[in-house]
Amino acid sequence: MVRRAVVTGVGHYLPERVVPNSEFEKTLDTTDEWIRVRSGIERRHFAAPGQTTSELATEAAKAALAMAGIDGADVDAIILATSTADMTFPSAATMVQEAIGNTKGYAFDVQAVCAGFVYALSNANALIVSGQAKTVLVIGAETFSRIMDWTDRSTCVLFGDGAGAVVLTAEDGKGTAQDRGILSTDLNSDGRYRDLLYVDGGVATQNTGVLRMQGKEVFRHAVEKLAQTADTALEKAGLTSDDVDWVVPHQANIRIIQSTAKKLGIGMDRVVVTVQDHGNTSAASIPLALSVGVANGQIKKNDVVVTEAIGGGLAWGAVILRW
């Protein structure tokens, strides 16, 4: 028998304010059609003034815990993937920990930008497989609207705010690809490409800064690296693309999603797409899409799910799991 990290609950939260593409037409040289054609995005959610990343994360966490039937006090570990934590420190995860009434566990943030949730899932899996935790709450949450340059039409129309969460619980498996739970992970990064996507602020500059991106270069790397990491993770799991029921990719750009699916040999009818409604929510995008996929009746028990993402760093990776 081997120990597996099985998803037992999933949930998400979106701020109330919905921002359609047309709203940008008032302040930028852009149109709804321009944004849709280039990104597939139609609308996104923005956090209210004073609404923090940890607050979004807490709402998603509570929804996931409710589905799992687990009290927040009984969670062993909380891992929060975010690049927009409330403060430099302490971690936003500890703020969620307090909000769900957990005092016995431990909590920490993971920062791998848009790949953050994949990194967090991999860390959660390692904690469970190694016996350091039995129940792990994994969250992706962002308020990217706080780090936008509102004069840059190439970036500010792409991002949104939101949060998604999953509960992972230790269960015994047979060590085969038929087990439920996380079957394999593949993580990568290459700091040589750090200038392709970054925020021009931080501790060194003593200001928050705004997001900067070389869009064409990021696109080129994304398609190549996302297909590669998904193939590697499938091979590690002893599976092929024919075994995949659903791809739940990072929701950055519909053209990247389509191109990656094509490289994997997987039809778009097996891809969960939410980018049109949420925009790019960075580390929140995969758990948001997982939660929506379950709510819509797409993802069902025992389905093989591929998640893959790439973000600043560059950092990228994939996780294969049987739901």
mmCIF file of C-alpha atoms in Angstrom, residues 22 30 40 45 55-56 67 70 89 95 103 115 142 164 186 191 195 233 244 249 291 312:
data_model
loop_
_atom_site.group_PDB
_atom_site.id
_atom_site.type_symbol
_atom_site.label_atom_id
_atom_site.label_comp_id
_atom_site.label_asym_id
_atom_site.label_seq_id
_atom_site.Cartn_x
_atom_site.Cartn_y
_atom_site.Cartn_z
ATOM 1 C CA SER A 22 -16.121 47.585 -22.351
ATOM 2 C CA THR A 30 -8.664 49.332 -26.814
ATOM 3 C CA GLY A 40 -10.387 35.143 -25.033
ATOM 4 C CA HIS A 45 -13.615 40.289 -11.120
ATOM 5 C CA GLU A 55 -10.055 37.346 2.735
ATOM 6 C CA LEU A 56 -10.654 35.918 -0.742
ATOM 7 C CA MET A 67 -17.547 20.086 0.648
ATOM 8 C CA ILE A 70 -13.897 18.896 7.539
ATOM 9 C CA PHE A 89 5.087 39.179 6.317
ATOM 10 C CA MET A 95 -4.270 34.908 8.313
ATOM 11 C CA THR A 103 -4.474 26.532 16.023
ATOM 12 C CA ALA A 115 2.592 28.383 -11.416
ATOM 13 C CA GLU A 142 -4.691 36.786 -5.872
ATOM 14 C CA GLY A 164 -9.826 28.708 -5.279
ATOM 15 C CA ASP A 186 6.727 17.884 -12.426
ATOM 16 C CA GLY A 191 15.823 32.261 -13.781
ATOM 17 C CA ASP A 195 12.866 39.642 -17.133
ATOM 18 C CA ALA A 233 4.117 14.306 -15.667
ATOM 19 C CA VAL A 244 -6.811 12.099 -19.777
ATOM 20 C CA PRO A 249 -4.768 24.616 -17.453
ATOM 21 C CA SER A 291 -14.080 24.264 -8.667
ATOM 22 C CA GLY A 312 7.161 34.547 -13.826
#
